[in-house]
Amino acid sequence: MNAAAGDRHALTQRAIESLGNRFGQRLSTGAAIREQHGRGEAFATGFPPDAVIWPENTGEVSEVLRTCHELRIPVIAYGAGTSLEGHVSAPNGGICLDMSRMNQVVEVHAEDADCVVQPGVTREALNSYLRDTGLFFPVDPGANATLGGMISTRASGTTTVRYGTIAHNVLALEVVLANGEVIRCGSRARKSSAGYDLVRLFTGAEGTLGIITEATLRLHGQPEAVGSGVCSFPQLRDAVETVIELIQSGAPLARIEFLDDVQVRACNAHSKLSLPEMPTLFIEFHGTQASVAEQFERAEEVARAHGATGLDWACDEARRAKLWRARHHAYFAALAMRPGCECVVADVCVPISGLAECVAATRADIDRASLIAPIVGHVGDGNFHVLFLLAPDDAAEHARMEKVYDSMIAHAHRVGGTCTGEHGIGLGKRDKLVAEFGEPVVALMRRLKEAWDPHDILNPGKVFRSS
Amino acid sequence: MNAAAGDRHALTQRAIESLGNRFGQRLSTGAAIREQHGRGEAFATGFPPDAVIWPENTGEVSEVLRTCHELRIPVIAYGAGTSLEGHVSAPNGGICLDMSRMNQVVEVHAEDADCVVQPGVTREALNSYLRDTGLFFPVDPGANATLGGMISTRASGTTTVRYGTIAHNVLALEVVLANGEVIRCGSRARKSSAGYDLVRLFTGAEGTLGIITEATLRLHGQPEAVGSGVCSFPQLRDAVETVIELIQSGAPLARIEFLDDVQVRACNAHSKLSLPEMPTLFIEFHGTQASVAEQFERAEEVARAHGATGLDWACDEARRAKLWRARHHAYFAALAMRPGCECVVADVCVPISGLAECVAATRADIDRASLIAPIVGHVGDGNFHVLFLLAPDDAAEHARMEKVYDSMIAHAHRVGGTCTGEHGIGLGKRDKLVAEFGEPVVALMRRLKEAWDPHDILNPGKVFRSS
């Protein structure tokens, strides 16, 4: 241990001692606890924090920040641990704030279709809570993430094509800044042009600018009618062209999900479906009975023109639930294809005109590299994922995966897309952020970070490397 | 002139000389030109810049910034001059960049429903350009503003209830920073979680963080069918409750505009309509023929339940155009009520549950203060405007107006709203920004500004006072 590391170690011990006196049993330095809090889902190598604290209110978060600010100790917020780019990992150690006890729905304003939640509320818990109000929170990244985590990674998912990403559905935030100061930004108004849009700035900042302690969210009316359907296509391109045409025609799609033949095979096995093992679209419309029926009629026309078969619209509720459960379990279905595997979930988002080519090129690259990797996508947004299933210790296979993933991102950039539609940068994509925008833009982000967190204690090293 | 002012004057002269050599006839120091560029619409007292330059490309904007950065001269971008809070005023002098020559639609990607424009393109020019593509740009603040200006003030307007504000419709930006550096942020992908959301940060920053030189905008399919209608209500509250119920029922409103009886009277006179002079809603749906008809049927039910009369749905194209022209000319109709008057256009946005009370209280305040002031509103967003018609030299009347406006904002804040839904802060609402968020939040904005523009040359004194 060199001198600087020794100093840091001593300061960390001081912080833990001081906070331990304050938080008692709600601070843990147990190895298993730390280990668990240092890794998200699907990111193999995590770095454990030095301690985990379970705060119960904003004041406690502020206290932790004040201590850590004074002693220059990193602080990392932890929601449900479902992030995919190493966001919760603690490469410089420090204190993990596990937000799971701040899990109250504080207010629901049914008349305004908004609610106020603590950051540890999960999206499923929120929707259970809302069940009888006629309202729901639509953003659905698949995993049962916490809302604090979803805001911090700018999450989206299957319903974004209709309801927007989480950035469209956050109205206001309470945030604890690096020095422990508590601020509120945004309002309950549906729109505002009052100064810099701090709400959107904290949204997707991955905990590097502040810790979210409360969020006001926009809700939506539960649709009167929901219609789901599924159809298969001879070629990937036919499915994607169907999507393009539907989007262009202004069809009010609520969800439109693509599964390639490999993913359909996985879902059939895992979720006991018997879909044709071909490129497949899951489609959903929300509206009135009449408008949903009208939309499916039009969608069928478009799909058939692109060679769709096995059309199964107007599913009943049970069938609908089964289909979407299968889609949500796509990740687990993929894992089951290769027992004991590790899974790297790749994420890019492209303009829809580049989608077919980008997916097809990626599929070809995967096959050429002899990898097992189903493809799924929120294709209405031009967003798709490759689920690379890897033998944990096969370095050569990992290297081949990296190469395919690099090509996929380079391709996305070539057609005007982004290296991440919804998973964020974290540790995993810092170089890709530079590739996407160039060093000057990342430098600009860093200047902002330095202005607000001069000691670099808020989730240091995420989004970009510390200077 | 004191020493500092003398220095500043000398530096400004140096900048003008140097830039004059470069820009020739495209730099003007003529009094009338400067005067015109120092005031927006409806903001009585403007401060002229020292010179106006008409750049023709990004490189030229960058050159101006480099010179002004070196010499510490303010730079203010000017679009169409339609802003309402003194955004283009130059209280510290400096260089005005008139962006009107950067007015090219650079690219249209019909397949992706996006386009790339220079900042001086107006929204009407863009929609003319797009006419044959089947696409349109929906954000409609009424005035024929430039897109650069609309982005910088986070504009919205009549269609926001359906298509979002401009913040929802900007995908990427090219921006020249204070030191002349040119950066690009965002992408053509529909969503991204790649680092801090700089696009949303520049949007609404009122030119204080950078000068926008290119924007990639999201477009929308021209709706197959557009249905407009109008109806009158006995009381303001009945109209607002109709709106609340329609919004809550998930009705896909494309526009829903409120005009109070005073505004209807003004519009009848100015636009040769014969609407009943009562609280009135203009409603529009976009969709298929069938869905529009279905929506109007439902809207009629709701409106009738709240006492609506004079229902006139299913207007033909000519009637529809006439109604919306009247709505867009509401400002001029109001001006015509009091020839020679000055108009202050007040702007607040509240949660819809607080809307009826806030509008009614404001109407009562106006009447008590013996002011002439029609009310209009984008009520689907909870956003409304008072058009205060004032005798230019009547200080007492101005003081009564200020008091009513203060109450209106205080009321908006009490119910969780914002002091500006769409007009921005500029010079006019800097104290209201502090009232809305508190000094620490404004200090946070200021720290960000200082980190990016250390010499405070970009539209200094707007949004918040210079430190």
XYZ file of C-alpha atoms in Angstrom, chain A residues 131-333:
203
model
C -53.790 -0.658 -9.637
C -57.101 0.770 -8.390
C -56.510 4.347 -9.481
C -57.052 3.806 -13.214
C -53.501 5.008 -13.741
C -50.193 3.290 -14.401
C -46.529 4.038 -14.810
C -45.616 2.842 -18.284
C -41.824 2.748 -18.443
C -40.857 -0.897 -18.508
C -37.228 -1.927 -18.876
C -38.074 -5.588 -18.216
C -36.194 -5.954 -14.935
C -38.005 -4.917 -11.778
C -35.629 -2.001 -11.300
C -36.082 0.779 -8.763
C -37.285 4.122 -10.017
C -34.169 5.829 -8.677
C -32.039 3.447 -10.708
C -34.220 3.828 -13.794
C -33.961 7.598 -13.621
C -30.221 7.485 -13.074
C -29.609 5.281 -16.110
C -32.257 6.963 -18.310
C -34.086 3.657 -18.684
C -36.709 2.912 -21.269
C -37.956 -0.425 -22.641
C -40.891 -2.006 -24.405
C -43.417 0.841 -24.135
C -41.150 3.739 -25.087
C -42.501 3.880 -28.619
C -45.785 5.090 -27.111
C -45.065 6.566 -23.668
C -41.482 7.794 -24.003
C -38.421 6.955 -21.942
C -38.208 7.684 -18.253
C -36.819 11.105 -19.177
C -40.262 11.950 -20.610
C -41.958 10.794 -17.442
C -40.035 12.515 -14.661
C -41.496 15.870 -13.677
C -39.429 16.813 -10.645
C -36.626 15.505 -8.478
C -35.252 15.939 -5.005
C -31.510 15.437 -5.142
C -28.728 15.443 -2.568
C -25.633 17.118 -3.980
C -22.029 16.107 -3.348
C -21.702 18.384 -0.320
C -24.913 17.107 1.266
C -27.065 20.022 0.162
C -30.652 19.020 -0.691
C -32.240 20.625 -3.738
C -35.494 20.262 -5.659
C -35.798 20.834 -9.381
C -38.690 20.638 -11.802
C -42.317 21.026 -10.785
C -45.634 19.245 -11.076
C -46.511 21.295 -14.147
C -46.482 19.289 -17.368
C -43.913 21.569 -18.924
C -41.728 24.466 -17.919
C -39.094 26.705 -19.423
C -37.765 27.880 -16.088
C -33.989 27.849 -16.401
C -31.664 24.949 -17.131
C -33.405 21.607 -17.304
C -31.771 20.088 -14.237
C -34.311 17.253 -14.116
C -33.128 15.954 -17.486
C -29.524 16.511 -16.444
C -29.775 14.343 -13.329
C -31.740 11.803 -15.384
C -29.119 9.538 -16.901
C -26.225 11.031 -14.935
C -25.686 7.639 -13.276
C -25.376 9.101 -9.799
C -22.336 11.176 -10.709
C -23.995 14.563 -10.118
C -26.228 13.882 -7.142
C -28.209 11.200 -5.313
C -31.915 11.148 -6.140
C -34.010 10.965 -2.965
C -37.484 11.650 -4.361
C -39.064 11.768 -7.799
C -42.322 13.141 -9.149
C -43.442 10.935 -12.003
C -45.956 11.335 -14.741
C -48.618 8.629 -14.852
C -50.898 7.551 -17.664
C -54.467 6.349 -17.817
C -54.814 2.591 -17.965
C -55.972 2.024 -21.519
C -59.579 1.015 -21.972
C -58.573 -1.718 -24.376
C -55.260 -3.473 -24.915
C -54.749 -5.607 -27.976
C -51.701 -7.803 -28.453
C -50.635 -9.902 -31.334
C -47.771 -11.825 -32.809
C -46.631 -12.646 -36.329
C -43.677 -14.289 -38.063
C -41.643 -13.251 -41.079
C -39.536 -15.152 -43.591
C -36.594 -12.789 -43.133
C -35.458 -10.348 -40.484
C -35.651 -7.575 -43.057
C -39.347 -8.211 -43.650
C -40.072 -7.797 -39.958
C -38.101 -4.579 -39.727
C -39.678 -3.170 -42.867
C -43.081 -3.861 -41.383
C -42.038 -1.825 -38.350
C -40.773 1.046 -40.466
C -43.983 1.165 -42.445
C -46.160 1.036 -39.330
C -44.178 3.794 -37.645
C -44.270 5.933 -40.753
C -47.995 5.508 -41.117
C -48.347 6.972 -37.655
C -49.779 3.766 -36.188
C -50.126 4.387 -32.429
C -48.099 1.354 -31.415
C -47.864 0.821 -27.661
C -45.189 -1.853 -28.004
C -43.466 -3.434 -30.963
C -40.831 -5.989 -30.114
C -38.609 -7.996 -32.390
C -37.253 -11.456 -31.562
C -34.975 -13.201 -33.987
C -35.310 -16.910 -34.747
C -32.701 -17.830 -32.126
C -34.559 -15.899 -29.426
C -37.903 -17.399 -30.441
C -36.386 -20.873 -30.086
C -35.155 -19.924 -26.618
C -38.549 -18.514 -25.599
C -40.434 -21.537 -26.942
C -38.296 -23.774 -24.768
C -38.281 -21.583 -21.667
C -41.841 -20.236 -21.715
C -43.596 -23.219 -23.303
C -44.719 -21.422 -26.425
C -44.916 -22.932 -29.869
C -44.182 -19.956 -32.082
C -42.666 -20.606 -35.513
C -38.894 -20.272 -35.108
C -38.636 -17.324 -37.428
C -38.067 -13.582 -37.072
C -41.058 -12.479 -35.025
C -42.856 -9.309 -33.965
C -44.889 -8.882 -30.797
C -47.243 -5.936 -31.259
C -49.524 -4.147 -28.830
C -52.035 -1.337 -29.239
C -53.689 0.646 -26.455
C -56.903 2.545 -27.034
C -60.607 2.046 -27.276
C -62.020 -1.304 -28.421
C -62.804 0.218 -31.782
C -59.473 1.928 -32.336
C -57.482 -1.149 -31.296
C -59.463 -3.291 -33.733
C -58.939 -0.716 -36.479
C -55.217 -0.571 -35.782
C -54.820 -4.328 -35.934
C -56.650 -4.420 -39.231
C -54.169 -1.930 -40.651
C -51.189 -3.627 -39.067
C -52.262 -6.923 -40.571
C -52.396 -5.384 -44.016
C -48.881 -4.019 -43.675
C -47.490 -7.211 -42.156
C -49.033 -9.445 -44.845
C -47.581 -7.223 -47.547
C -44.186 -8.087 -46.054
C -44.855 -11.829 -46.039
C -46.053 -12.225 -42.454
C -47.467 -15.601 -41.475
C -48.851 -17.078 -38.274
C -50.741 -13.882 -37.543
C -52.368 -14.140 -34.193
C -54.058 -10.869 -33.324
C -56.743 -10.277 -30.799
C -55.190 -12.564 -28.243
C -57.272 -13.077 -25.140
C -55.970 -11.831 -21.815
C -54.329 -15.137 -20.853
C -52.535 -15.490 -24.162
C -51.472 -11.847 -24.019
C -50.035 -12.237 -20.540
C -48.213 -15.385 -21.619
C -46.663 -13.728 -24.644
C -45.414 -10.694 -22.758
C -44.169 -12.820 -19.880
C -42.168 -14.741 -22.463
C -40.791 -11.479 -23.864
C -39.856 -10.260 -20.400
C -38.177 -13.573 -19.663
C -36.202 -13.448 -22.890
C -33.049 -12.897 -20.860
C -33.626 -15.987 -18.734
C -34.718 -17.960 -21.773
